[in-house]
Every structure is written in structure tokens, then in C-alpha cells.
PDB file of C-alpha atoms in Angstrom:
ATOM      1  CA  MET A  15       0.000   0.000   0.000  1.00 93.00           C
ATOM      2  CA  ILE A  16       1.195   3.495  -0.887  1.00 92.00           C
ATOM      3  CA  GLU A  17       0.296   6.486   1.275  1.00 94.00           C
ATOM      4  CA  ALA A  18      -0.056   9.845  -0.478  1.00 93.00           C
ATOM      5  CA  THR A  19      -0.907  13.364   0.667  1.00 97.00           C
ATOM      6  CA  SER A  20      -2.441  16.127  -1.411  1.00 97.00           C
ATOM      7  CA  CYS A  21      -3.729  19.600  -0.619  1.00 98.00           C
ATOM      8  CA  GLY A  22      -6.324  21.703  -2.351  1.00 98.00           C
ATOM      9  CA  GLY A  23      -8.655  24.635  -2.168  1.00 98.00           C
ATOM     10  CA  VAL A  24     -12.288  25.580  -2.256  1.00 98.00           C
ATOM     11  CA  VAL A  25     -11.828  28.930  -4.003  1.00 98.00           C
ATOM     12  CA  ILE A  26     -14.657  31.464  -3.726  1.00 98.00           C
ATOM     13  CA  PHE A  27     -15.173  34.789  -5.456  1.00 97.00           C
ATOM     14  CA  ARG A  28     -18.379  36.780  -4.932  1.00 95.00           C
ATOM     15  CA  GLY A  29     -20.121  33.701  -3.590  1.00 97.00           C
ATOM     16  CA  LYS A  30     -19.220  31.480  -6.529  1.00 98.00           C
ATOM     17  CA  ILE A  31     -16.981  28.411  -6.382  1.00 98.00           C
ATOM     18  CA  LEU A  32     -14.124  27.528  -8.712  1.00 98.00           C
ATOM     19  CA  VAL A  33     -14.275  24.040 -10.248  1.00 98.00           C
ATOM     20  CA  LEU A  34     -12.302  22.284 -12.983  1.00 97.00           C
ATOM     21  CA  TYR A  35     -13.323  19.833 -15.674  1.00 97.00           C
ATOM     22  CA  LYS A  36     -10.814  17.073 -16.336  1.00 94.00           C
ATOM     23  CA  ASN A  37     -10.828  14.740 -19.307  1.00 93.00           C
ATOM     24  CA  TYR A  38      -7.928  12.284 -19.288  1.00 86.00           C
ATOM     25  CA  LYS A  39      -7.913  10.257 -22.516  1.00 81.00           C
ATOM     26  CA  ASN A  40     -11.659   9.667 -22.022  1.00 72.00           C
ATOM     27  CA  LYS A  41     -10.804   7.301 -19.124  1.00 74.00           C
ATOM     28  CA  TYR A  42     -11.233   9.822 -16.350  1.00 77.00           C
ATOM     29  CA  GLU A  43     -13.782  12.538 -16.767  1.00 88.00           C
ATOM     30  CA  GLY A  44     -15.494  14.898 -14.397  1.00 95.00           C
ATOM     31  CA  TRP A  45     -15.617  18.144 -12.415  1.00 97.00           C
ATOM     32  CA  VAL A  46     -13.231  18.431  -9.473  1.00 97.00           C
ATOM     33  CA  LEU A  47     -11.813  20.917  -6.997  1.00 98.00           C
ATOM     34  CA  PRO A  48      -8.188  21.982  -7.558  1.00 98.00           C
ATOM     35  CA  LYS A  49      -5.701  19.880  -5.578  1.00 97.00           C
ATOM     36  CA  GLY A  50      -2.353  18.154  -5.892  1.00 96.00           C
ATOM     37  CA  THR A  51       0.535  16.319  -4.292  1.00 96.00           C
ATOM     38  CA  VAL A  52       2.718  17.766  -1.551  1.00 97.00           C
ATOM     39  CA  GLU A  53       6.309  18.213  -2.705  1.00 96.00           C
ATOM     40  CA  ALA A  54       9.349  17.559  -0.496  1.00 94.00           C
ATOM     41  CA  GLY A  55       9.890  20.323   2.062  1.00 96.00           C
ATOM     42  CA  GLU A  56       6.575  21.982   1.278  1.00 97.00           C
ATOM     43  CA  GLU A  57       4.016  22.972   3.902  1.00 97.00           C
ATOM     44  CA  TYR A  58       0.389  21.993   3.283  1.00 98.00           C
ATOM     45  CA  LYS A  59      -0.694  25.609   2.837  1.00 98.00           C
ATOM     46  CA  GLU A  60       2.050  26.157   0.238  1.00 98.00           C
ATOM     47  CA  THR A  61       0.979  23.036  -1.662  1.00 98.00           C
ATOM     48  CA  ALA A  62      -2.663  24.108  -1.686  1.00 98.00           C
ATOM     49  CA  LEU A  63      -1.831  27.602  -3.002  1.00 98.00           C
ATOM     50  CA  ARG A  64       0.646  26.267  -5.586  1.00 98.00           C
ATOM     51  CA  GLU A  65      -1.754  23.625  -6.896  1.00 98.00           C
ATOM     52  CA  VAL A  66      -4.640  26.103  -7.205  1.00 98.00           C
ATOM     53  CA  LYS A  67      -2.300  28.462  -9.099  1.00 98.00           C
ATOM     54  CA  GLU A  68      -0.936  25.696 -11.373  1.00 97.00           C
ATOM     55  CA  GLU A  69      -4.262  24.060 -12.172  1.00 97.00           C
ATOM     56  CA  THR A  70      -6.431  27.179 -12.512  1.00 98.00           C
ATOM     57  CA  GLY A  71      -4.110  30.174 -12.936  1.00 97.00           C
ATOM     58  CA  VAL A  72      -5.737  31.741  -9.851  1.00 97.00           C
ATOM     59  CA  SER A  73      -3.679  33.480  -7.159  1.00 96.00           C
ATOM     60  CA  ALA A  74      -5.904  32.799  -4.169  1.00 97.00           C
ATOM     61  CA  SER A  75      -5.523  33.647  -0.479  1.00 96.00           C
ATOM     62  CA  ILE A  76      -6.080  31.076   2.237  1.00 96.00           C
ATOM     63  CA  ILE A  77      -8.827  32.015   4.666  1.00 95.00           C
ATOM     64  CA  LYS A  78      -9.059  28.905   6.795  1.00 95.00           C
ATOM     65  CA  TYR A  79      -8.265  25.187   7.027  1.00 97.00           C
ATOM     66  CA  ILE A  80     -11.458  23.216   6.292  1.00 97.00           C
ATOM     67  CA  GLY A  81     -10.500  19.638   6.965  1.00 97.00           C
ATOM     68  CA  LYS A  82      -9.248  16.405   5.508  1.00 97.00           C
ATOM     69  CA  SER A  83     -10.831  13.929   3.123  1.00 95.00           C
ATOM     70  CA  GLN A  84      -9.572  10.403   2.596  1.00 94.00           C
ATOM     71  CA  TYR A  85     -10.008   7.907  -0.183  1.00 91.00           C
ATOM     72  CA  SER A  86      -8.196   5.026  -1.804  1.00 91.00           C
ATOM     73  CA  PHE A  87      -7.787   3.839  -5.370  1.00 89.00           C
ATOM     74  CA  ASN A  88      -5.959   1.098  -7.190  1.00 89.00           C
ATOM     75  CA  THR A  89      -3.121   1.494  -9.642  1.00 87.00           C
ATOM     76  CA  PRO A  90      -1.762  -1.432 -11.687  1.00 90.00           C
ATOM     77  CA  GLN A  91       1.072  -1.712  -9.134  1.00 91.00           C
ATOM     78  CA  ASP A  92      -0.579  -1.087  -5.781  1.00 94.00           C
ATOM     79  CA  MET A  93      -3.397   0.415  -3.741  1.00 94.00           C
ATOM     80  CA  VAL A  94      -3.024   4.104  -2.867  1.00 92.00           C
ATOM     81  CA  GLU A  95      -4.415   5.546   0.384  1.00 95.00           C
ATOM     82  CA  LYS A  96      -4.777   9.278  -0.068  1.00 94.00           C
ATOM     83  CA  ASP A  97      -5.274  12.095   2.444  1.00 97.00           C
ATOM     84  CA  VAL A  98      -6.317  15.475   1.060  1.00 97.00           C
ATOM     85  CA  HIS A  99      -6.090  18.605   3.212  1.00 98.00           C
ATOM     86  CA  TRP A 100      -8.519  21.326   2.130  1.00 98.00           C
ATOM     87  CA  TYR A 101      -8.473  25.101   2.597  1.00 98.00           C
ATOM     88  CA  LEU A 102     -11.152  27.716   2.133  1.00 98.00           C
ATOM     89  CA  MET A 103      -9.671  30.310  -0.229  1.00 97.00           C
ATOM     90  CA  MET A 104     -10.628  33.652  -1.670  1.00 97.00           C
ATOM     91  CA  ALA A 105      -9.906  34.794  -5.230  1.00 97.00           C
ATOM     92  CA  ASP A 106      -9.821  38.418  -6.358  1.00 94.00           C
ATOM     93  CA  SER A 107     -11.548  37.961  -9.730  1.00 95.00           C
ATOM     94  CA  TYR A 108     -13.476  35.503 -11.891  1.00 96.00           C
ATOM     95  CA  TYR A 109     -10.327  34.786 -13.919  1.00 97.00           C
ATOM     96  CA  SER A 110      -9.289  31.152 -14.360  1.00 98.00           C
ATOM     97  CA  LYS A 111      -7.339  29.214 -16.958  1.00 97.00           C
ATOM     98  CA  PRO A 112      -7.401  25.404 -16.840  1.00 97.00           C
ATOM     99  CA  GLN A 113      -4.013  23.669 -16.963  1.00 96.00           C
ATOM    100  CA  ARG A 114      -4.011  21.729 -20.238  1.00 95.00           C
ATOM    101  CA  GLU A 115      -0.934  19.632 -19.318  1.00 94.00           C
ATOM    102  CA  GLU A 116      -2.964  18.093 -16.484  1.00 91.00           C
ATOM    103  CA  TYR A 117      -5.891  17.394 -18.863  1.00 93.00           C
ATOM    104  CA  PHE A 118      -8.099  20.143 -17.474  1.00 95.00           C
ATOM    105  CA  ILE A 119     -10.211  21.367 -20.359  1.00 95.00           C
ATOM    106  CA  ASP A 120     -12.549  23.800 -18.584  1.00 96.00           C
ATOM    107  CA  SER A 121     -12.780  25.828 -15.398  1.00 97.00           C
ATOM    108  CA  GLY A 122     -15.136  28.384 -13.991  1.00 97.00           C
ATOM    109  CA  TYR A 123     -16.974  29.833 -11.034  1.00 98.00           C
ATOM    110  CA  TYR A 124     -20.394  28.403 -10.241  1.00 98.00           C
ATOM    111  CA  LYS A 125     -23.136  29.016  -7.713  1.00 98.00           C
ATOM    112  CA  PHE A 126     -22.995  26.619  -4.764  1.00 98.00           C
ATOM    113  CA  TYR A 127     -25.785  24.297  -5.880  1.00 97.00           C
ATOM    114  CA  GLU A 128     -24.381  24.171  -9.433  1.00 98.00           C
ATOM    115  CA  ALA A 129     -20.852  23.362  -8.254  1.00 98.00           C
ATOM    116  CA  TYR A 130     -22.212  20.800  -5.801  1.00 98.00           C
ATOM    117  CA  HIS A 131     -24.079  18.929  -8.526  1.00 98.00           C
ATOM    118  CA  LEU A 132     -21.200  19.195 -10.995  1.00 98.00           C
ATOM    119  CA  LEU A 133     -18.620  17.641  -8.652  1.00 97.00           C
ATOM    120  CA  LYS A 134     -17.842  14.023  -9.423  1.00 93.00           C
ATOM    121  CA  PHE A 135     -16.748  12.801  -5.974  1.00 93.00           C
ATOM    122  CA  SER A 136     -18.892  12.680  -2.840  1.00 94.00           C
ATOM    123  CA  ASN A 137     -15.926  13.505  -0.566  1.00 95.00           C
ATOM    124  CA  GLU A 138     -15.357  16.723  -2.535  1.00 96.00           C
ATOM    125  CA  LYS A 139     -19.075  17.544  -2.255  1.00 97.00           C
ATOM    126  CA  GLN A 140     -18.806  17.191   1.538  1.00 97.00           C
ATOM    127  CA  ILE A 141     -15.744  19.475   1.650  1.00 98.00           C
ATOM    128  CA  LEU A 142     -17.518  21.993  -0.589  1.00 98.00           C
ATOM    129  CA  GLU A 143     -20.518  22.028   1.738  1.00 98.00           C
ATOM    130  CA  LYS A 144     -18.321  22.523   4.808  1.00 98.00           C
ATOM    131  CA  ALA A 145     -16.298  25.297   3.131  1.00 98.00           C
ATOM    132  CA  TYR A 146     -19.382  27.074   1.805  1.00 98.00           C
ATOM    133  CA  ASN A 147     -21.061  27.068   5.222  1.00 98.00           C
ATOM    134  CA  GLU A 148     -17.887  28.560   6.687  1.00 96.00           C
ATOM    135  CA  TYR A 149     -17.905  31.191   3.936  1.00 97.00           C
ATOM    136  CA  LEU A 150     -21.562  32.081   4.689  1.00 97.00           C
ATOM    137  CA  SER A 151     -20.789  32.360   8.392  1.00 96.00           C
ATOM    138  CA  LEU A 152     -17.816  34.668   7.776  1.00 94.00           C
ATOM    139  CA  LYS A 153     -19.851  36.742   5.337  1.00 94.00           C
ATOM    140  CA  LYS A 154     -22.725  37.084   7.799  1.00 94.00           C
ATOM    141  CA  ASN A 155     -20.263  38.394  10.406  1.00 92.00           C
ATOM    142  CA  ASN A 156     -18.651  40.778   7.897  1.00 89.00           C
ATOM    143  CA  LEU A 157     -15.342  38.906   8.139  1.00 89.00           C
ATOM    144  CA  TRP A 158     -15.155  37.638   4.554  1.00 89.00           C
ATOM    145  CA  GLY A 159     -12.537  39.573   2.624  1.00 77.00           C
ATOM    146  CA  SER A 160     -11.519  41.468   5.731  1.00 63.00           C
ATOM    147  CA  LYS A 161      -7.757  41.647   6.196  1.00 57.00           C
ATOM    148  CA  LYS A 162      -8.131  41.538   9.987  1.00 50.00           C
ATOM    149  CA  TYR A 163      -9.282  37.939   9.664  1.00 47.00           C
ATOM    150  CA  PHE A 164      -6.002  36.674   8.173  1.00 45.00           C
TER     151      PHE A 164
END
């Protein structure tokens, strides 16, 4: 068994959530949240910000740690147990550019219920729900986008 760790972000701008559409040789298709593997010597926050930037072109700011999701999958060689650490992030515009080298063919900001229904994986839907509720709570208390919160 191989253990792997990734980090990613639930990126929000003006109440809308950034999601990516991946199509890998028609074998793997679906909408996902941006995330990727931790590199040697990298902190989780750094990984999350770097992966969001690489996969979507978005320079986001971390607002808060949301939690961890776990899943496993099989490769021809072994079974992989994966932990993904998620952060609530804020973007400063609707700009995004999907990373073609990683087989992302579309990206965009969607309303919560749209993003929720687009997402392929149930663990990402749960993280989205948790992050969005946190966002609503911060917004209600006028803390969203406020520099004093960071």
C-alpha cells in the first residue's frame, strides 16, 4: 500500500466556487476541486496555493483550514491511500485558466448548488458544503474579505 498526501482549495469569489473539468484520454472525466501532491519540504498551505495556481491560474488567499478527506484507489502496481487537506480560499476575480498539461479542459466559477451537482466525488461535495457554510458564516459576520481575519 502506498500512502499519499495532497492539498487543495475551495476557491470562492463573490459567492461562486471555482471548479475544474478534467478529461484524461476519455478514461477519467469529471468536475473536481483543484488539488495536488505535496512536494518535499513543502508545507500543506504552500501546496494548496501552488496547486490552485498551477491548475487554474488563480492566485488565491487562504482564509481557513477546512478539513481532511480520505479515499483510496488502485493502480496497476498497488493500492493508494490518499489524504487530502482542504483550505477555504478567496480569489480576487473571476479569472481562471485550466491547466491543459494536467488534462483540465474547462474551469469556472459556479453558484454553490451548481458546483455541488457538478462535482464528481462525494468527498469533494462534503468538503464543498463545509467550506461554503464557513464562507456564509464569515460573510454574515462581515469577516469575509476582511484583512483583519487573516
